[in-house]
Amino acid sequence: MSCDSFCPTVRVFDPPVTVVNDVFHPQIVEVVHQINVVNRHHCVPCEKHLYEYNYSDVDASKDSCHKSRRSRGSRGNSYISKAKTAKKSVKKAKS
């Protein structure tokens, strides 16, 4: 026995329903940002140390007992040390 004869298939239709399928596509919108660049140039003092050397040839047989007076100052400091001390005192005087 088959069920088809006792329970035939019946088709019933509901009223139609509308379904909206939203599809998005990219749209390029150009936004322009204006930027003004100003190059400001500043002079900044930077120390550059220069050294001068004076060389001379001396006959050692004539000067062997004398010390050179140019190598040291009156207090025994070298001339470079005196120059650095003088710079510090000038900076303090300006302050």
Tab-separated table of N, CA, C and O in Angstrom:
chain	number	residue	atom	x	y	z
A	1	MET	N	0.833	-1.173	0.000
A	1	MET	CA	0.000	0.000	0.000
A	1	MET	C	0.871	1.227	0.000
A	1	MET	O	1.838	1.321	0.712
A	2	SER	N	0.409	2.200	-0.679
A	2	SER	CA	1.152	3.425	-0.775
A	2	SER	C	0.401	4.533	-0.050
A	2	SER	O	-0.826	4.554	-0.038
A	3	CYS	N	1.170	5.418	0.519
A	3	CYS	CA	0.553	6.548	1.233
A	3	CYS	C	0.021	7.578	0.273
A	3	CYS	O	-0.795	8.412	0.645
A	4	ASP	N	0.445	7.558	-0.939
A	4	ASP	CA	0.009	8.565	-1.899
A	4	ASP	C	-1.507	8.507	-2.128
A	4	ASP	O	-2.134	9.525	-2.357
A	5	SER	N	-2.034	7.423	-2.046
A	5	SER	CA	-3.477	7.335	-2.304
A	5	SER	C	-4.306	7.854	-1.138
A	5	SER	O	-5.382	8.416	-1.331
A	6	PHE	N	-3.784	7.722	0.049
A	6	PHE	CA	-4.548	8.211	1.212
A	6	PHE	C	-4.228	9.672	1.525
A	6	PHE	O	-5.108	10.394	1.965
A	7	CYS	N	-2.979	10.092	1.339
A	7	CYS	CA	-2.550	11.474	1.675
A	7	CYS	C	-1.869	12.091	0.455
A	7	CYS	O	-0.638	12.064	0.359
A	8	PRO	N	-2.652	12.595	-0.425
A	8	PRO	CA	-2.009	13.185	-1.603
A	8	PRO	C	-1.252	14.475	-1.253
A	8	PRO	O	-1.570	15.171	-0.313
A	9	THR	N	-0.213	14.792	-2.013
A	9	THR	CA	0.580	16.009	-1.783
A	9	THR	C	-0.222	17.210	-2.224
A	9	THR	O	-0.787	17.229	-3.314
A	10	VAL	N	-0.271	18.180	-1.354
A	10	VAL	CA	-1.014	19.406	-1.638
A	10	VAL	C	-0.024	20.572	-1.550
A	10	VAL	O	0.807	20.645	-0.642
A	11	ARG	N	-0.163	21.486	-2.461
A	11	ARG	CA	0.717	22.657	-2.451
A	11	ARG	C	-0.105	23.884	-2.103
A	11	ARG	O	-1.105	24.179	-2.755
A	12	VAL	N	0.379	24.627	-1.074
A	12	VAL	CA	-0.312	25.842	-0.645
A	12	VAL	C	0.685	26.993	-0.793
A	12	VAL	O	1.851	26.884	-0.427
A	13	PHE	N	0.273	28.154	-1.307
A	13	PHE	CA	1.142	29.316	-1.532
A	13	PHE	C	0.803	30.435	-0.561
A	13	PHE	O	-0.369	30.820	-0.445
A	14	ASP	N	1.817	30.912	0.133
A	14	ASP	CA	1.686	32.121	0.958
A	14	ASP	C	1.762	33.327	0.022
A	14	ASP	O	2.304	33.232	-1.073
A	15	PRO	N	1.258	34.457	0.515
A	15	PRO	CA	1.416	35.654	-0.313
A	15	PRO	C	2.918	35.996	-0.446
A	15	PRO	O	3.696	35.737	0.459
A	16	PRO	N	3.338	36.579	-1.544
A	16	PRO	CA	4.770	36.848	-1.743
A	16	PRO	C	5.329	37.867	-0.751
A	16	PRO	O	4.655	38.803	-0.348
A	17	VAL	N	6.545	37.653	-0.377
A	17	VAL	CA	7.269	38.550	0.537
A	17	VAL	C	8.439	39.138	-0.243
A	17	VAL	O	9.129	38.423	-0.970
A	18	THR	N	8.661	40.448	-0.069
A	18	THR	CA	9.777	41.104	-0.750
A	18	THR	C	10.970	41.168	0.196
A	18	THR	O	10.870	41.651	1.327
A	19	VAL	N	12.076	40.689	-0.262
A	19	VAL	CA	13.320	40.725	0.505
A	19	VAL	C	14.284	41.637	-0.248
A	19	VAL	O	14.506	41.453	-1.446
A	20	VAL	N	14.827	42.603	0.463
A	20	VAL	CA	15.766	43.544	-0.154
A	20	VAL	C	17.184	43.106	0.195
A	20	VAL	O	17.525	42.933	1.365
A	21	ASN	N	17.967	42.904	-0.814
A	21	ASN	CA	19.368	42.547	-0.613
A	21	ASN	C	20.204	43.786	-0.960
A	21	ASN	O	20.365	44.142	-2.128
A	22	ASP	N	20.702	44.465	0.073
A	22	ASP	CA	21.498	45.679	-0.145
A	22	ASP	C	22.916	45.282	-0.550
A	22	ASP	O	23.607	44.553	0.167
A	23	VAL	N	23.338	45.795	-1.679
A	23	VAL	CA	24.691	45.559	-2.171
A	23	VAL	C	25.388	46.914	-2.234
A	23	VAL	O	24.859	47.856	-2.822
A	24	PHE	N	26.563	47.008	-1.596
A	24	PHE	CA	27.299	48.271	-1.528
A	24	PHE	C	28.524	48.208	-2.428
A	24	PHE	O	29.232	47.207	-2.469
A	25	HIS	N	28.756	49.289	-3.121
A	25	HIS	CA	29.914	49.407	-3.987
A	25	HIS	C	30.701	50.642	-3.575
A	25	HIS	O	30.109	51.697	-3.336
A	26	PRO	N	32.037	50.538	-3.483
A	26	PRO	CA	32.825	51.715	-3.066
A	26	PRO	C	32.800	52.809	-4.126
A	26	PRO	O	32.916	52.531	-5.321
A	27	GLN	N	32.599	54.017	-3.658
A	27	GLN	CA	32.662	55.189	-4.527
A	27	GLN	C	33.761	56.078	-3.972
A	27	GLN	O	33.708	56.491	-2.817
A	28	ILE	N	34.767	56.376	-4.776
A	28	ILE	CA	35.893	57.173	-4.310
A	28	ILE	C	35.492	58.635	-4.257
A	28	ILE	O	35.001	59.202	-5.236
A	29	VAL	N	35.694	59.219	-3.096
A	29	VAL	CA	35.453	60.644	-2.894
A	29	VAL	C	36.796	61.248	-2.500
A	29	VAL	O	37.356	60.923	-1.456
A	30	GLU	N	37.344	62.092	-3.352
A	30	GLU	CA	38.647	62.688	-3.069
A	30	GLU	C	38.481	63.903	-2.161
A	30	GLU	O	37.739	64.833	-2.488
A	31	VAL	N	39.166	63.869	-1.037
A	31	VAL	CA	39.167	64.981	-0.092
A	31	VAL	C	40.564	65.584	-0.139
A	31	VAL	O	41.558	64.916	0.151
A	32	VAL	N	40.677	66.838	-0.526
A	32	VAL	CA	41.970	67.496	-0.686
A	32	VAL	C	42.270	68.308	0.572
A	32	VAL	O	41.487	69.165	0.971
A	33	HIS	N	43.406	68.001	1.200
A	33	HIS	CA	43.860	68.743	2.374
A	33	HIS	C	45.029	69.618	1.943
A	33	HIS	O	46.070	69.116	1.534
A	34	GLN	N	44.876	70.891	2.038
A	34	GLN	CA	45.946	71.807	1.644
A	34	GLN	C	46.852	72.079	2.838
A	34	GLN	O	46.369	72.435	3.914
A	35	ILE	N	48.148	71.913	2.621
A	35	ILE	CA	49.129	72.118	3.689
A	35	ILE	C	50.180	73.097	3.180
A	35	ILE	O	50.765	72.894	2.116
A	36	ASN	N	50.410	74.156	3.922
A	36	ASN	CA	51.457	75.125	3.596
A	36	ASN	C	52.681	74.814	4.451
A	36	ASN	O	52.583	74.750	5.670
A	37	VAL	N	53.811	74.629	3.805
A	37	VAL	CA	55.057	74.334	4.510
A	37	VAL	C	55.949	75.561	4.416
A	37	VAL	O	56.233	76.058	3.325
A	38	VAL	N	56.387	76.050	5.564
A	38	VAL	CA	57.288	77.199	5.627
A	38	VAL	C	58.610	76.717	6.204
A	38	VAL	O	58.650	76.182	7.309
A	39	ASN	N	59.681	76.865	5.445
A	39	ASN	CA	61.012	76.501	5.933
A	39	ASN	C	61.655	77.724	6.570
A	39	ASN	O	61.934	78.714	5.893
A	40	ARG	N	61.836	77.664	7.867
A	40	ARG	CA	62.486	78.762	8.583
A	40	ARG	C	63.933	78.366	8.835
A	40	ARG	O	64.206	77.310	9.371
A	41	HIS	N	64.840	79.215	8.440
A	41	HIS	CA	66.264	78.937	8.592
A	41	HIS	C	66.805	79.762	9.754
A	41	HIS	O	66.567	80.959	9.834
A	42	HIS	N	67.512	79.098	10.644
A	42	HIS	CA	68.068	79.752	11.828
A	42	HIS	C	69.567	79.525	11.856
A	42	HIS	O	70.054	78.432	11.568
A	43	CYS	N	70.301	80.524	12.222
A	43	CYS	CA	71.744	80.388	12.409
A	43	CYS	C	71.991	79.999	13.862
A	43	CYS	O	71.517	80.664	14.788
A	44	VAL	N	72.695	78.924	14.046
A	44	VAL	CA	73.003	78.433	15.379
A	44	VAL	C	74.518	78.412	15.529
A	44	VAL	O	75.206	77.735	14.764
A	45	PRO	N	75.068	79.155	16.490
A	45	PRO	CA	76.521	79.146	16.646
A	45	PRO	C	77.018	77.806	17.173
A	45	PRO	O	76.521	77.296	18.162
A	46	CYS	N	77.942	77.224	16.454
A	46	CYS	CA	78.559	75.969	16.846
A	46	CYS	C	80.067	76.177	16.861
A	46	CYS	O	80.633	76.707	15.908
A	47	GLU	N	80.680	75.757	17.939
A	47	GLU	CA	82.124	75.953	18.050
A	47	GLU	C	82.864	74.994	17.132
A	47	GLU	O	82.508	73.822	17.012
A	48	LYS	N	83.858	75.511	16.465
A	48	LYS	CA	84.756	74.698	15.659
A	48	LYS	C	86.159	75.066	16.105
A	48	LYS	O	86.591	76.196	15.939
A	49	HIS	N	86.823	74.127	16.725
A	49	HIS	CA	88.138	74.385	17.289
A	49	HIS	C	89.207	74.186	16.231
A	49	HIS	O	89.255	73.151	15.559
A	50	LEU	N	90.022	75.201	16.052
A	50	LEU	CA	91.122	75.152	15.100
A	50	LEU	C	92.430	75.258	15.882
A	50	LEU	O	92.522	76.010	16.853
A	51	TYR	N	93.409	74.544	15.439
A	51	TYR	CA	94.707	74.565	16.101
A	51	TYR	C	95.773	74.890	15.067
A	51	TYR	O	95.768	74.330	13.963
A	52	GLU	N	96.640	75.816	15.407
A	52	GLU	CA	97.755	76.165	14.543
A	52	GLU	C	99.037	75.672	15.191
A	52	GLU	O	99.260	75.882	16.384
A	53	TYR	N	99.857	75.032	14.400
A	53	TYR	CA	101.135	74.541	14.893
A	53	TYR	C	102.246	75.252	14.135
A	53	TYR	O	102.196	75.373	12.910
A	54	ASN	N	103.224	75.730	14.866
A	54	ASN	CA	104.400	76.350	14.276
A	54	ASN	C	105.586	75.459	14.581
A	54	ASN	O	105.878	75.170	15.743
A	55	TYR	N	106.237	75.017	13.552
A	55	TYR	CA	107.400	74.154	13.718
A	55	TYR	C	108.655	74.924	13.334
A	55	TYR	O	108.646	75.716	12.396
A	56	SER	N	109.694	74.675	14.071
A	56	SER	CA	110.991	75.261	13.727
A	56	SER	C	112.079	74.254	14.066
A	56	SER	O	111.913	73.410	14.945
A	57	ASP	N	113.177	74.339	13.356
A	57	ASP	CA	114.322	73.475	13.612
A	57	ASP	C	115.341	74.255	14.431
A	57	ASP	O	115.710	75.376	14.085
A	58	VAL	N	115.745	73.675	15.541
A	58	VAL	CA	116.683	74.336	16.453
A	58	VAL	C	117.891	73.428	16.618
A	58	VAL	O	117.756	72.212	16.773
A	59	ASP	N	119.035	74.044	16.649
A	59	ASP	CA	120.267	73.302	16.881
A	59	ASP	C	120.326	72.937	18.366
A	59	ASP	O	120.388	73.815	19.223
A	60	ALA	N	120.268	71.688	18.672
A	60	ALA	CA	120.196	71.226	20.059
A	60	ALA	C	121.477	71.489	20.826
A	60	ALA	O	121.467	71.622	22.049
A	61	SER	N	122.587	71.612	20.150
A	61	SER	CA	123.846	71.830	20.871
A	61	SER	C	123.911	73.219	21.476
A	61	SER	O	124.552	73.426	22.490
A	62	LYS	N	123.202	74.198	20.923
A	62	LYS	CA	123.235	75.564	21.458
A	62	LYS	C	122.149	75.785	22.513
A	62	LYS	O	122.309	76.571	23.413
A	63	ASP	N	120.999	75.128	22.383
A	63	ASP	CA	119.848	75.385	23.259
A	63	ASP	C	119.597	74.270	24.260
A	63	ASP	O	118.564	74.249	24.889
A	64	SER	N	120.474	73.343	24.459
A	64	SER	CA	120.182	72.168	25.279
A	64	SER	C	119.954	72.495	26.748
A	64	SER	O	119.233	71.792	27.433
A	65	CYS	N	120.499	73.559	27.283
A	65	CYS	CA	120.332	73.852	28.705
A	65	CYS	C	119.177	74.788	28.991
A	65	CYS	O	118.877	75.066	30.138
A	66	HIS	N	118.517	75.327	27.967
A	66	HIS	CA	117.415	76.276	28.184
A	66	HIS	C	116.076	75.618	27.874
A	66	HIS	O	115.936	74.941	26.878
A	67	LYS	N	115.099	75.867	28.742
A	67	LYS	CA	113.746	75.378	28.484
A	67	LYS	C	113.004	76.408	27.640
A	67	LYS	O	113.218	77.596	27.781
A	68	SER	N	112.142	75.939	26.833
A	68	SER	CA	111.345	76.842	26.010
A	68	SER	C	110.333	77.564	26.892
A	68	SER	O	109.673	76.976	27.725
A	69	ARG	N	110.204	78.876	26.722
A	69	ARG	CA	109.254	79.671	27.510
A	69	ARG	C	107.868	79.696	26.859
A	69	ARG	O	106.924	80.129	27.470
A	70	ARG	N	107.750	79.267	25.625
A	70	ARG	CA	106.456	79.320	24.927
A	70	ARG	C	105.543	78.174	25.312
A	70	ARG	O	104.341	78.259	25.144
A	71	SER	N	106.088	77.090	25.841
A	71	SER	CA	105.253	75.921	26.092
A	71	SER	C	104.364	76.086	27.316
A	71	SER	O	103.316	75.495	27.398
A	72	ARG	N	104.759	76.886	28.260
A	72	ARG	CA	103.965	77.060	29.486
A	72	ARG	C	103.780	78.544	29.790
A	72	ARG	O	104.630	79.376	29.497
A	73	GLY	N	102.655	78.867	30.416
A	73	GLY	CA	102.394	80.229	30.840
A	73	GLY	C	103.063	80.516	32.173
A	73	GLY	O	103.837	79.721	32.705
A	74	SER	N	102.724	81.653	32.774
A	74	SER	CA	103.371	82.064	34.016
A	74	SER	C	103.000	81.146	35.181
A	74	SER	O	103.778	80.970	36.101
A	75	ARG	N	101.789	80.551	35.163
A	75	ARG	CA	101.375	79.667	36.249
A	75	ARG	C	101.624	78.195	35.918
A	75	ARG	O	101.176	77.331	36.640
A	76	GLY	N	102.257	77.933	34.826
A	76	GLY	CA	102.510	76.547	34.470
A	76	GLY	C	101.418	75.930	33.607
A	76	GLY	O	101.512	74.801	33.208
A	77	ASN	N	100.343	76.691	33.317
A	77	ASN	CA	99.284	76.190	32.449
A	77	ASN	C	99.689	76.352	30.995
A	77	ASN	O	100.392	77.288	30.644
A	78	SER	N	99.226	75.468	30.144
A	78	SER	CA	99.522	75.616	28.725
A	78	SER	C	98.686	76.768	28.178
A	78	SER	O	97.699	77.194	28.773
A	79	TYR	N	99.057	77.284	27.014
A	79	TYR	CA	98.313	78.382	26.417
A	79	TYR	C	96.896	77.967	26.046
A	79	TYR	O	95.980	78.767	26.094
A	80	ILE	N	96.670	76.714	25.705
A	80	ILE	CA	95.319	76.241	25.384
A	80	ILE	C	94.443	76.294	26.630
A	80	ILE	O	93.309	76.731	26.594
A	81	SER	N	94.985	75.883	27.786
A	81	SER	CA	94.212	75.954	29.028
A	81	SER	C	93.863	77.389	29.366
A	81	SER	O	92.782	77.692	29.845
A	82	LYS	N	94.788	78.318	29.125
A	82	LYS	CA	94.507	79.732	29.386
A	82	LYS	C	93.380	80.231	28.484
A	82	LYS	O	92.528	80.981	28.919
A	83	ALA	N	93.390	79.800	27.236
A	83	ALA	CA	92.347	80.248	26.308
A	83	ALA	C	90.982	79.740	26.748
A	83	ALA	O	89.993	80.461	26.681
A	84	LYS	N	90.903	78.506	27.220
A	84	LYS	CA	89.622	77.964	27.689
A	84	LYS	C	89.146	78.717	28.926
A	84	LYS	O	87.969	79.016	29.068
A	85	THR	N	90.047	79.035	29.835
A	85	THR	CA	89.690	79.790	31.035
A	85	THR	C	89.207	81.183	30.657
A	85	THR	O	88.250	81.700	31.225
A	86	ALA	N	89.841	81.793	29.669
A	86	ALA	CA	89.432	83.126	29.232
A	86	ALA	C	88.036	83.083	28.623
A	86	ALA	O	87.229	83.976	28.846
A	87	LYS	N	87.702	82.038	27.867
A	87	LYS	CA	86.364	81.916	27.288
A	87	LYS	C	85.305	81.798	28.372
A	87	LYS	O	84.253	82.396	28.296
A	88	LYS	N	85.593	81.015	29.419
A	88	LYS	CA	84.626	80.847	30.505
A	88	LYS	C	84.370	82.168	31.214
A	88	LYS	O	83.251	82.502	31.553
A	89	SER	N	85.418	82.953	31.433
A	89	SER	CA	85.235	84.216	32.145
A	89	SER	C	84.476	85.214	31.274
A	89	SER	O	83.704	86.022	31.778
A	90	VAL	N	84.649	85.157	29.942
A	90	VAL	CA	83.895	86.044	29.053
A	90	VAL	C	82.423	85.660	29.069
A	90	VAL	O	81.545	86.512	29.122
A	91	LYS	N	82.115	84.363	29.081
A	91	LYS	CA	80.716	83.909	29.130
A	91	LYS	C	80.050	84.343	30.435
A	91	LYS	O	78.916	84.762	30.460
A	92	LYS	N	80.774	84.250	31.565
A	92	LYS	CA	80.212	84.675	32.845
A	92	LYS	C	79.964	86.174	32.859
A	92	LYS	O	78.985	86.644	33.420
A	93	ALA	N	80.839	86.940	32.237
A	93	ALA	CA	80.669	88.385	32.224
A	93	ALA	C	79.459	88.796	31.393
A	93	ALA	O	78.785	89.768	31.696
A	94	LYS	N	79.161	88.053	30.326
A	94	LYS	CA	78.007	88.358	29.491
A	94	LYS	C	76.696	88.034	30.186
A	94	LYS	O	75.673	88.591	29.907
A	95	SER	N	76.679	87.041	31.096
A	95	SER	CA	75.446	86.598	31.759
A	95	SER	C	74.866	87.616	32.683
A	95	SER	O	75.276	88.493	33.218
